[in-house]
Tab-separated table of C-alpha atoms in Angstrom:
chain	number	residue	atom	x	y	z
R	5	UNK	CA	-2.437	-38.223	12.520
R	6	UNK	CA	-2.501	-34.338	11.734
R	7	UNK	CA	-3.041	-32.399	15.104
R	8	UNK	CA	-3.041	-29.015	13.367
R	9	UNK	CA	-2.706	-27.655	10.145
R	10	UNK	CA	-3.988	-24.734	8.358
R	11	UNK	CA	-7.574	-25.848	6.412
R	12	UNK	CA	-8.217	-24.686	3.063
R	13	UNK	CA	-11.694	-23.289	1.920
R	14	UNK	CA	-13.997	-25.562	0.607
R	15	UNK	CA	-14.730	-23.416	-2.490
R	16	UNK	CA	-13.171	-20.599	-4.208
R	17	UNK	CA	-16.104	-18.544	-5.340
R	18	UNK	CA	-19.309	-17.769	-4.066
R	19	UNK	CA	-22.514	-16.850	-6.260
R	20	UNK	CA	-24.472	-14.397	-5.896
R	21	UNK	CA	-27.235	-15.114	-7.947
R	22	UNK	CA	-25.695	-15.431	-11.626
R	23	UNK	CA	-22.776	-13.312	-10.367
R	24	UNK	CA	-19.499	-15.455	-9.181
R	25	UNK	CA	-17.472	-13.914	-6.536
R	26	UNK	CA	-14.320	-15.703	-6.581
R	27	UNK	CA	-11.378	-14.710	-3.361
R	28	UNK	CA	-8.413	-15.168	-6.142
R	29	UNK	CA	-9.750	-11.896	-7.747
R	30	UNK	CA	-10.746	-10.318	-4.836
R	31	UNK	CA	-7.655	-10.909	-3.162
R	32	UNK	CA	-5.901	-9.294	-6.478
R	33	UNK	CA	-8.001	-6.280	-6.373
R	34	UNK	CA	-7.673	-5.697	-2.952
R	35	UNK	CA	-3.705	-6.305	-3.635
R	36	UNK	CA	-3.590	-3.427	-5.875
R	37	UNK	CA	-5.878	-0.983	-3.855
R	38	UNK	CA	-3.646	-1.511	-0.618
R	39	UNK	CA	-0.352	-1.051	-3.059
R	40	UNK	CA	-2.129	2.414	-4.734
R	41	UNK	CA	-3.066	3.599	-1.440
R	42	UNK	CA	0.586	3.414	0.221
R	43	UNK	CA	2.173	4.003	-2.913
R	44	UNK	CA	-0.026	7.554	-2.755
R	45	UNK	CA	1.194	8.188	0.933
R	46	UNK	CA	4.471	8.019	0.029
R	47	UNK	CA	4.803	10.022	-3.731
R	48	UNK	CA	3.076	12.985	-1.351
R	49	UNK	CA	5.797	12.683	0.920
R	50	UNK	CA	8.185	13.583	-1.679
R	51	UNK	CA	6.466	16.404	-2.897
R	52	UNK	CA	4.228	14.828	-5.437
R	53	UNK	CA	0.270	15.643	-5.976
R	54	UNK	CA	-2.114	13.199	-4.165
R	55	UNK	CA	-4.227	11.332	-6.991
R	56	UNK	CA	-1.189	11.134	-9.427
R	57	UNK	CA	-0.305	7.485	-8.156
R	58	UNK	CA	-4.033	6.152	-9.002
R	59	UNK	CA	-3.503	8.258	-12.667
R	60	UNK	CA	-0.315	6.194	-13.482
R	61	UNK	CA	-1.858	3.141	-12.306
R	62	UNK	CA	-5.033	3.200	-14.799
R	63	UNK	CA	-2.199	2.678	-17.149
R	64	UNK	CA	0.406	0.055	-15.321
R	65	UNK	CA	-2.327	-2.417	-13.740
R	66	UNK	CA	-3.798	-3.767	-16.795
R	67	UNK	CA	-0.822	-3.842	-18.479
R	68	UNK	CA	0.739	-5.634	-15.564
R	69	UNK	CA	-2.350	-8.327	-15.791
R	70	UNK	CA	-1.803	-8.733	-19.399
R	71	UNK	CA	1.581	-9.010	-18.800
R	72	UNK	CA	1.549	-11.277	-15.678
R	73	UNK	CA	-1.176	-13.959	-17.749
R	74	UNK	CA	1.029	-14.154	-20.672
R	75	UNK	CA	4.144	-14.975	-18.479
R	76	UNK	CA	2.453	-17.840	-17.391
R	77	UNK	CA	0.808	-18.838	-20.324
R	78	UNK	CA	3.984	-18.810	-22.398
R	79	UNK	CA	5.737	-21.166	-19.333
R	80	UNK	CA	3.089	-23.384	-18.758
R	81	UNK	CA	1.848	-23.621	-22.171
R	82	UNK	CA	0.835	-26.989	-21.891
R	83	UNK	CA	-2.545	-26.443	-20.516
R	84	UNK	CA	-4.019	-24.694	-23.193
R	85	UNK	CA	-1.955	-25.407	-26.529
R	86	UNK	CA	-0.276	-28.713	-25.259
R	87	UNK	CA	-1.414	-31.855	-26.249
R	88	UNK	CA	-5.836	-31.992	-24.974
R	89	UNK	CA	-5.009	-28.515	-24.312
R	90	UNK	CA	-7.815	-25.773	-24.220
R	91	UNK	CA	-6.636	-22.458	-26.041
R	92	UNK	CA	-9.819	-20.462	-24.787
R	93	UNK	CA	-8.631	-21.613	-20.950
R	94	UNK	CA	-5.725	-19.016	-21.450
R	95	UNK	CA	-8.049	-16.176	-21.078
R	96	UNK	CA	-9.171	-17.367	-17.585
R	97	UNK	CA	-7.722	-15.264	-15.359
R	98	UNK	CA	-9.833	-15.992	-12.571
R	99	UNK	CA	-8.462	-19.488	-12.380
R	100	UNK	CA	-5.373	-18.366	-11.477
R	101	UNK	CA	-2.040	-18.061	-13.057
R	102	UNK	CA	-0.132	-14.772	-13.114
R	103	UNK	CA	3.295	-14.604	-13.177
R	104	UNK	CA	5.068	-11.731	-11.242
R	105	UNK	CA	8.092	-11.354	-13.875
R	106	UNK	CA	5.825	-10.494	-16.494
R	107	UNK	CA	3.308	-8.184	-14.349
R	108	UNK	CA	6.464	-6.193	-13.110
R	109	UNK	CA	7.606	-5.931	-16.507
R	110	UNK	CA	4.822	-5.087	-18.665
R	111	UNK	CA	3.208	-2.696	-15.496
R	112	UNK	CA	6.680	-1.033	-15.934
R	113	UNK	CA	5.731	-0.174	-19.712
R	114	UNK	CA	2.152	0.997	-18.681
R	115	UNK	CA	3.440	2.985	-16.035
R	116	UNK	CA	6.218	4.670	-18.145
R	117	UNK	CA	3.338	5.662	-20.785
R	118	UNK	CA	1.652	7.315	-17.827
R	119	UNK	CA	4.732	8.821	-16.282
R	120	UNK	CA	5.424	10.562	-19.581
R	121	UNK	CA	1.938	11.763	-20.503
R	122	UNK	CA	2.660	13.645	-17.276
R	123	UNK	CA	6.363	14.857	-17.005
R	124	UNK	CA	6.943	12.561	-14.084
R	125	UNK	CA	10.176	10.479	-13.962
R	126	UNK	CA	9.712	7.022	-13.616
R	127	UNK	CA	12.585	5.874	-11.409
R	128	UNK	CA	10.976	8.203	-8.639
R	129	UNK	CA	7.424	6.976	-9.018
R	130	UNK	CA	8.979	3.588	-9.137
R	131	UNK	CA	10.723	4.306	-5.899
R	132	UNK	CA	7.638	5.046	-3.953
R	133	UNK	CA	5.412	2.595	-5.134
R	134	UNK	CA	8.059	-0.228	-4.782
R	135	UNK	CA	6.632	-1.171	-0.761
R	136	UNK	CA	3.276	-1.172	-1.667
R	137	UNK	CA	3.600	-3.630	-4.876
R	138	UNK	CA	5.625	-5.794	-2.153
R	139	UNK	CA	2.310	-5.794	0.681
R	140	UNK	CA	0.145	-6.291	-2.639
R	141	UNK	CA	1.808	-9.659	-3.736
R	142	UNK	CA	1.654	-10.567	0.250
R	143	UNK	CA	-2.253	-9.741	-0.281
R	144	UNK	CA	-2.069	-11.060	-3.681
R	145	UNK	CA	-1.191	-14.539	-2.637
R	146	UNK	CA	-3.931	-15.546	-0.398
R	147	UNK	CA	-5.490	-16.471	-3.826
R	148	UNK	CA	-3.428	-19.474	-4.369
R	149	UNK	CA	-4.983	-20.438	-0.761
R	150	UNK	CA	-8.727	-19.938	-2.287
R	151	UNK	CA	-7.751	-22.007	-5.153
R	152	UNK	CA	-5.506	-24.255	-3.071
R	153	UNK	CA	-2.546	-24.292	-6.008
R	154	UNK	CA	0.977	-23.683	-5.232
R	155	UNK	CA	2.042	-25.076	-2.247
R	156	UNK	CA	5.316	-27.163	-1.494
R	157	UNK	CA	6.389	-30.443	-0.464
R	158	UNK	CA	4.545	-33.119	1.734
R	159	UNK	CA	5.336	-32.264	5.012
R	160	UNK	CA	3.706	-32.850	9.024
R	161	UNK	CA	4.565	-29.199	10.804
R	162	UNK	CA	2.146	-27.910	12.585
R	163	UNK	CA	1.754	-24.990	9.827
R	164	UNK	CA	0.957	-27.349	7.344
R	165	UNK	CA	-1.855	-26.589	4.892
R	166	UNK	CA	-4.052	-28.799	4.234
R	167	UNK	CA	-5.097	-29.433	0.657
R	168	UNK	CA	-8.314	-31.645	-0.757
R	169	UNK	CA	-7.926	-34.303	-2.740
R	170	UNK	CA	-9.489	-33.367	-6.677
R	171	UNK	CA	-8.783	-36.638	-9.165
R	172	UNK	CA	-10.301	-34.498	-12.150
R	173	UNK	CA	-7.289	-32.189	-12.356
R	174	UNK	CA	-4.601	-35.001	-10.712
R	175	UNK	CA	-4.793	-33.175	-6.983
R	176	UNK	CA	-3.789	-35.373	-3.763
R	177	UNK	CA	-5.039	-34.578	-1.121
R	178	UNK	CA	-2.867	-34.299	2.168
R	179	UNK	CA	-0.643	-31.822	4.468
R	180	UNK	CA	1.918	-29.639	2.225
R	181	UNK	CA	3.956	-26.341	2.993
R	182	UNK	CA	2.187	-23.483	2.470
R	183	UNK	CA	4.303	-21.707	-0.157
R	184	UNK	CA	1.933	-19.197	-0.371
R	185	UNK	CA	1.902	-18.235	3.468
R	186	UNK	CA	5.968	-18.246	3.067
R	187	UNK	CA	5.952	-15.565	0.243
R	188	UNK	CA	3.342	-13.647	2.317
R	189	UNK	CA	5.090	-13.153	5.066
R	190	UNK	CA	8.588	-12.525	2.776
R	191	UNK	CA	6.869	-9.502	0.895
R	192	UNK	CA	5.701	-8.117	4.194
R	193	UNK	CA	9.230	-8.038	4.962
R	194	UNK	CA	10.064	-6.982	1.991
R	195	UNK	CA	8.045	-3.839	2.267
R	196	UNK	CA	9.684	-3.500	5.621
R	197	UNK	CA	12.706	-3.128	4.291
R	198	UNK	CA	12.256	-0.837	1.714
R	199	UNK	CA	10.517	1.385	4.110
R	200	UNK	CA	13.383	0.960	6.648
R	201	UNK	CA	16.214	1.741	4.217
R	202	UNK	CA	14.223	4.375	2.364
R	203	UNK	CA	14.218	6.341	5.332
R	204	UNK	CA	17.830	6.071	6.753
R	205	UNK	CA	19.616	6.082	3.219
R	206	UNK	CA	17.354	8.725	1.488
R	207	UNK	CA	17.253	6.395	-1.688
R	208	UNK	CA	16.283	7.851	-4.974
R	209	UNK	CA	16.459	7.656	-8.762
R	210	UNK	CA	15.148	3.774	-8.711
R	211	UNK	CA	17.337	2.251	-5.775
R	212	UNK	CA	14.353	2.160	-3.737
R	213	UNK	CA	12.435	0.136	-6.362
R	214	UNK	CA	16.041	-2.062	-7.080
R	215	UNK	CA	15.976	-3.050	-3.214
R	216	UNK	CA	12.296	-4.366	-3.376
R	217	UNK	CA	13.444	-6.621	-6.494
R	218	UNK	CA	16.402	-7.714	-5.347
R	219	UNK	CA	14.958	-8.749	-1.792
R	220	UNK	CA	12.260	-10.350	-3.071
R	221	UNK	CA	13.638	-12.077	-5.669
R	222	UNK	CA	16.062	-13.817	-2.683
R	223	UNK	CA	13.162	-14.919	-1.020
R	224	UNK	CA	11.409	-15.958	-4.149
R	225	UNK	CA	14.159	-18.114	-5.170
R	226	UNK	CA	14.291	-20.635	-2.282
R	227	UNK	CA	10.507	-20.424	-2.106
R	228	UNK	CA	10.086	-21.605	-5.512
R	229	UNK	CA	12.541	-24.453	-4.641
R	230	UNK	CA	9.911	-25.783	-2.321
R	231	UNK	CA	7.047	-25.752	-4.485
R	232	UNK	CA	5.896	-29.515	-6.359
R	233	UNK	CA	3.289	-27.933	-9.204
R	234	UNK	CA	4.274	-28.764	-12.757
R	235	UNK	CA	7.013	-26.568	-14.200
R	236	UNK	CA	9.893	-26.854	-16.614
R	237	UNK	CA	13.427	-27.445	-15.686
R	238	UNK	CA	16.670	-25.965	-16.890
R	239	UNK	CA	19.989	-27.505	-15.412
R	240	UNK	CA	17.773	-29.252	-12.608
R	241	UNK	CA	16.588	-26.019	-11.304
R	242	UNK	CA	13.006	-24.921	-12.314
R	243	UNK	CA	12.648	-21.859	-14.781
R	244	UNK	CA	11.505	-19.540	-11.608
R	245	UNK	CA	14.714	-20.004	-9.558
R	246	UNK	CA	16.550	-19.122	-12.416
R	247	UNK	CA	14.249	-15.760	-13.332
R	248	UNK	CA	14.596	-14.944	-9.751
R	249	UNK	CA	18.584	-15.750	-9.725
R	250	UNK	CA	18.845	-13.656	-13.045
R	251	UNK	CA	16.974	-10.382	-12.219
R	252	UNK	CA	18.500	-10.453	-8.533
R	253	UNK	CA	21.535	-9.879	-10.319
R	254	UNK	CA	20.110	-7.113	-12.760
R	255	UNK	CA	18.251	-5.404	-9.417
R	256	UNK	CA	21.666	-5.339	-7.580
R	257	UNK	CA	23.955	-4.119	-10.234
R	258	UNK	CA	21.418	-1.517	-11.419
R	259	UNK	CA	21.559	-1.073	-7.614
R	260	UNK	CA	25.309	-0.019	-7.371
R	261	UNK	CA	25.967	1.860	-10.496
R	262	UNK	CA	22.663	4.143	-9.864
R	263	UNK	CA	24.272	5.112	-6.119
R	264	UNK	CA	27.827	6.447	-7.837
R	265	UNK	CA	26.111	8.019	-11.156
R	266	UNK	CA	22.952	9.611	-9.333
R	267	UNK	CA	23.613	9.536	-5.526
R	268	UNK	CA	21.313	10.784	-3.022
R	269	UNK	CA	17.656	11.340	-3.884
R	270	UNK	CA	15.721	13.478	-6.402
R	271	UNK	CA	14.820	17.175	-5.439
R	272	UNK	CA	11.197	17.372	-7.782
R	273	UNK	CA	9.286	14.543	-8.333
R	274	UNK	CA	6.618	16.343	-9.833
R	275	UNK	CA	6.818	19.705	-12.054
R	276	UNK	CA	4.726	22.770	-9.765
R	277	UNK	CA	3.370	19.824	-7.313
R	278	UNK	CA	5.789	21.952	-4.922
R	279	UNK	CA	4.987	25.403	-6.059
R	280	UNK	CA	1.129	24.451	-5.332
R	281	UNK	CA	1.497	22.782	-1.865
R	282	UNK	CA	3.530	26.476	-0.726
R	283	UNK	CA	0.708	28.852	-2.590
R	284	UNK	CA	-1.735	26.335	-0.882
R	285	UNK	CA	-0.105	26.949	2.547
R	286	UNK	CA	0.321	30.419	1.997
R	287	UNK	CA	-3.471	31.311	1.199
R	288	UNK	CA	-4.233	29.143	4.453
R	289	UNK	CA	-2.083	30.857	6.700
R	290	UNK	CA	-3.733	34.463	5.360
R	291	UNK	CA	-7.108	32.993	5.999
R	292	UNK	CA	-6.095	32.323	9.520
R	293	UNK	CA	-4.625	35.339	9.930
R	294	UNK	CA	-8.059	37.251	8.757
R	295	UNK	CA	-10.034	34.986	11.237
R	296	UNK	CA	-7.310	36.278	13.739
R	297	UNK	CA	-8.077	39.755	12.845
R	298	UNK	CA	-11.731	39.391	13.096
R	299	UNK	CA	-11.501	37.421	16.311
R	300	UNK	CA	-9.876	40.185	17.926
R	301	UNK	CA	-12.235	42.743	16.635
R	302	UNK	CA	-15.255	41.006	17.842
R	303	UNK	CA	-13.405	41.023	21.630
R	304	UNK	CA	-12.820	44.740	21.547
R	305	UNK	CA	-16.349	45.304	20.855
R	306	UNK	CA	-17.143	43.271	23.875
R	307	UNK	CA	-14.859	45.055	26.076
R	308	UNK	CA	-16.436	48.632	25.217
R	309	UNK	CA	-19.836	47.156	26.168
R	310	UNK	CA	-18.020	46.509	30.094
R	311	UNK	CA	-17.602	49.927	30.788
R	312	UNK	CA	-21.550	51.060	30.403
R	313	UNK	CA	-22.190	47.847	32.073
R	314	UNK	CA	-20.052	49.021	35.171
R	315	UNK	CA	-21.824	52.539	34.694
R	316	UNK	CA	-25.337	51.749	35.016
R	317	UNK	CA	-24.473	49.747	38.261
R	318	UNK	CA	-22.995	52.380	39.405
R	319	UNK	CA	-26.410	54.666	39.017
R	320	UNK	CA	-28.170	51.841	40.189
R	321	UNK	CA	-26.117	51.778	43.584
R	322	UNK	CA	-26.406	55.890	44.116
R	323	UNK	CA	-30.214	55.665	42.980
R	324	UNK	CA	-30.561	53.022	46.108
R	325	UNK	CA	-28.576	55.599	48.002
R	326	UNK	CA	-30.633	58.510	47.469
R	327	UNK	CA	-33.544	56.601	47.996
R	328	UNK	CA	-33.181	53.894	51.054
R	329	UNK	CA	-29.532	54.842	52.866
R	330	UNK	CA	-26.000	54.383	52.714
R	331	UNK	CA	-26.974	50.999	53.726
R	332	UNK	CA	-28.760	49.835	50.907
R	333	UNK	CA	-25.238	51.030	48.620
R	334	UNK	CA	-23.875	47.722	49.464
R	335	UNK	CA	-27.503	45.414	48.594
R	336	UNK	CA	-27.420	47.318	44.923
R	337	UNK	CA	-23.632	47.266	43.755
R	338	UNK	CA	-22.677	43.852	42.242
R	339	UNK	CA	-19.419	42.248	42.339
R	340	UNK	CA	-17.947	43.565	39.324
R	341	UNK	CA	-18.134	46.831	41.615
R	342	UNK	CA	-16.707	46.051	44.203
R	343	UNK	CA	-13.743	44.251	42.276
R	344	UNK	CA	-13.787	48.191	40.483
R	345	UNK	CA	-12.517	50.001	43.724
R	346	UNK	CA	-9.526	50.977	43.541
R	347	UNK	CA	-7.065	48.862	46.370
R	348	UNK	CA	-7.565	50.378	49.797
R	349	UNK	CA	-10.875	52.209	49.196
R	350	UNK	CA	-12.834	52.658	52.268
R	351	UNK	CA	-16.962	52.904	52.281
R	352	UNK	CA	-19.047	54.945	49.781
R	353	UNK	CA	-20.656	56.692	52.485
R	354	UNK	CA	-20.742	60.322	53.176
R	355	UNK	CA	-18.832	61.681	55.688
């Protein structure tokens, strides 16, 4: 008998009226939202304009879901031009399948076209969006759990997730590792990382992005090894491990030979992004300096209105003189007065 486990939702989409709402897409576009917004943070930190980020990424993030369906369609073919298959299936999206390998790599060719329509180079914009694709995969992933696909092996930890049985599409139900939870928590780490080094090395012209790969593709590999969904096999390991052994290579050797050919990190990031922020700064510290200006004016005006205040109290006070006494001197003057005598002055009253 389970005594805990982690459930999985009933259903995957909810209707609202004749409009589905399925949490595999939302969890995708909230993925790429979170990895725009950080990825903006940090390409203004390095002296780029805020908005370019979002610019670039009307470019990379359909080409990275064109790119990410057609990995997996071209891998797991079967499903829709197999044997019974269903060609029109492959257009699906919302049922899931999206392979990382090919959103990375076909993103990278919609961001590059967007990079060079504005003079940006793309290991730099690379470089700072590299934690935020990692937290948007970690995002990403929860909608495997919505469609409860691609978890691992049988297994009774108190972790496990538990998956419904569905005969229709061959699905035993039971307790399994959720793979998806794993690779979560991995690309938060991930981002971690990146951040982390980042900031101590100073790491520019791609190295930044080249860590993210290569870290993720370690955890990615022994991950994969876990999982028990249909996939093809090359050498006894499944095509996955291999993609993830392969480009973990790539990232580290692209790694090495960018720190001796390009070290440290690049100066401009974005042509006049820097001459814009200064003439921005400048014009705001003039403005402050004219409400400085004013400010100051607007006291001395004030202060020449004390004196004639201290003036007609004085009249008032030698009015109540003339009139009731040297007693009644004291009744009329106010306290500003009296704080007016010079130290050491004696009474006002006639000798």
């Amino acid at each position: 008998m389970d005594l805990a486990f982690i459930p999985s939702p009933s259903v995957g989409v909810v209707h609202l009226g004749p409009i589905p709402l399925r949490g595999y897409a939302f969890c995708i576009i909230i993925g790429v939202f979170v990895g725009v917004w950080l990825g903006n943070k940090r390409w203004i930190q390095r002296g780029g304009r805020s908005g370019t980020v979002a610019d670039i990424a009307v470019w990379a993030v359909p080409f990275g879901l064109v790119g990410g369906r057609l990995y997996h369609v071209i891998t797991t073919y079967e499903p829709y031009f197999g044997k019974n298959g269903h060609p029109l299936d492959a257009f699906k999206v919302w049922e899931g399948g999206l392979g990382i390998w090919g959103a990375v790599a076909l993103g990278a060719v919609g961001a590059w076209i967007g990079c060079r329509r504005r003079g940006i180079p793309m290991p730099a914009y690379a470089d700072a969006l590299a934690p935020g694709l990692a937290l948007g995969q970690a995002i990403g992933r929860w909608g495997n759990w919505f469609n409860q696909e691609l978890y691992g092996k049988p297994t009774d930890v108190p972790w496990a997730l538990k998956i419904s049985s569905d005969p229709a599409i061959g699905r035993i139900g039971g307790t399994y590792h959720p793979t998806f939870l794993y690779e979560c928590l991995w690309c938060i780490g991930v981002a971690a990382l990146v951040i982390w080094a980042d900031k101590r090395f100073r790491l520019g012209h791609g190295r930044a992005f080249a860590l993210y790969v290569a870290a993720y593709c370690a955890g990615r590999a022994w991950i994969e090894y876990m999982r028990v969904d249909e996939a093809h096999h090359i050498l006894g390991l499944r095509l996955n491990v291999w993609t993830a052994l392969i480009v973990f290579v790539l990232a580290v050797v692209y790694f090495v030979v960018s720190a001796k050919r390009a070290p440290g990190r690049e100066e401009v990031v974005e042509p006049g992004a820097l001459e814009e922020r200064a003439a921005a700064e400048a014009a705001a510290a003039e403005s402050a300096g004219s409400d400085s200006d004013a400010a100051t004016e607007a006291d001395g005006g004030d202060g020449a209105e004390a004196p004639a205040g201290k003036a007609s109290a004085a009249k008032s006070a030698a009015e109540a003189e003339a009139e009731d006494g040297p007693e009644a001197v004291d009744a009329a003057a106010s306290p500003a007065d009296a704080d007016a005598k010079p130290a050491g002055s004696g009474s006002t009253k006639k000798s």
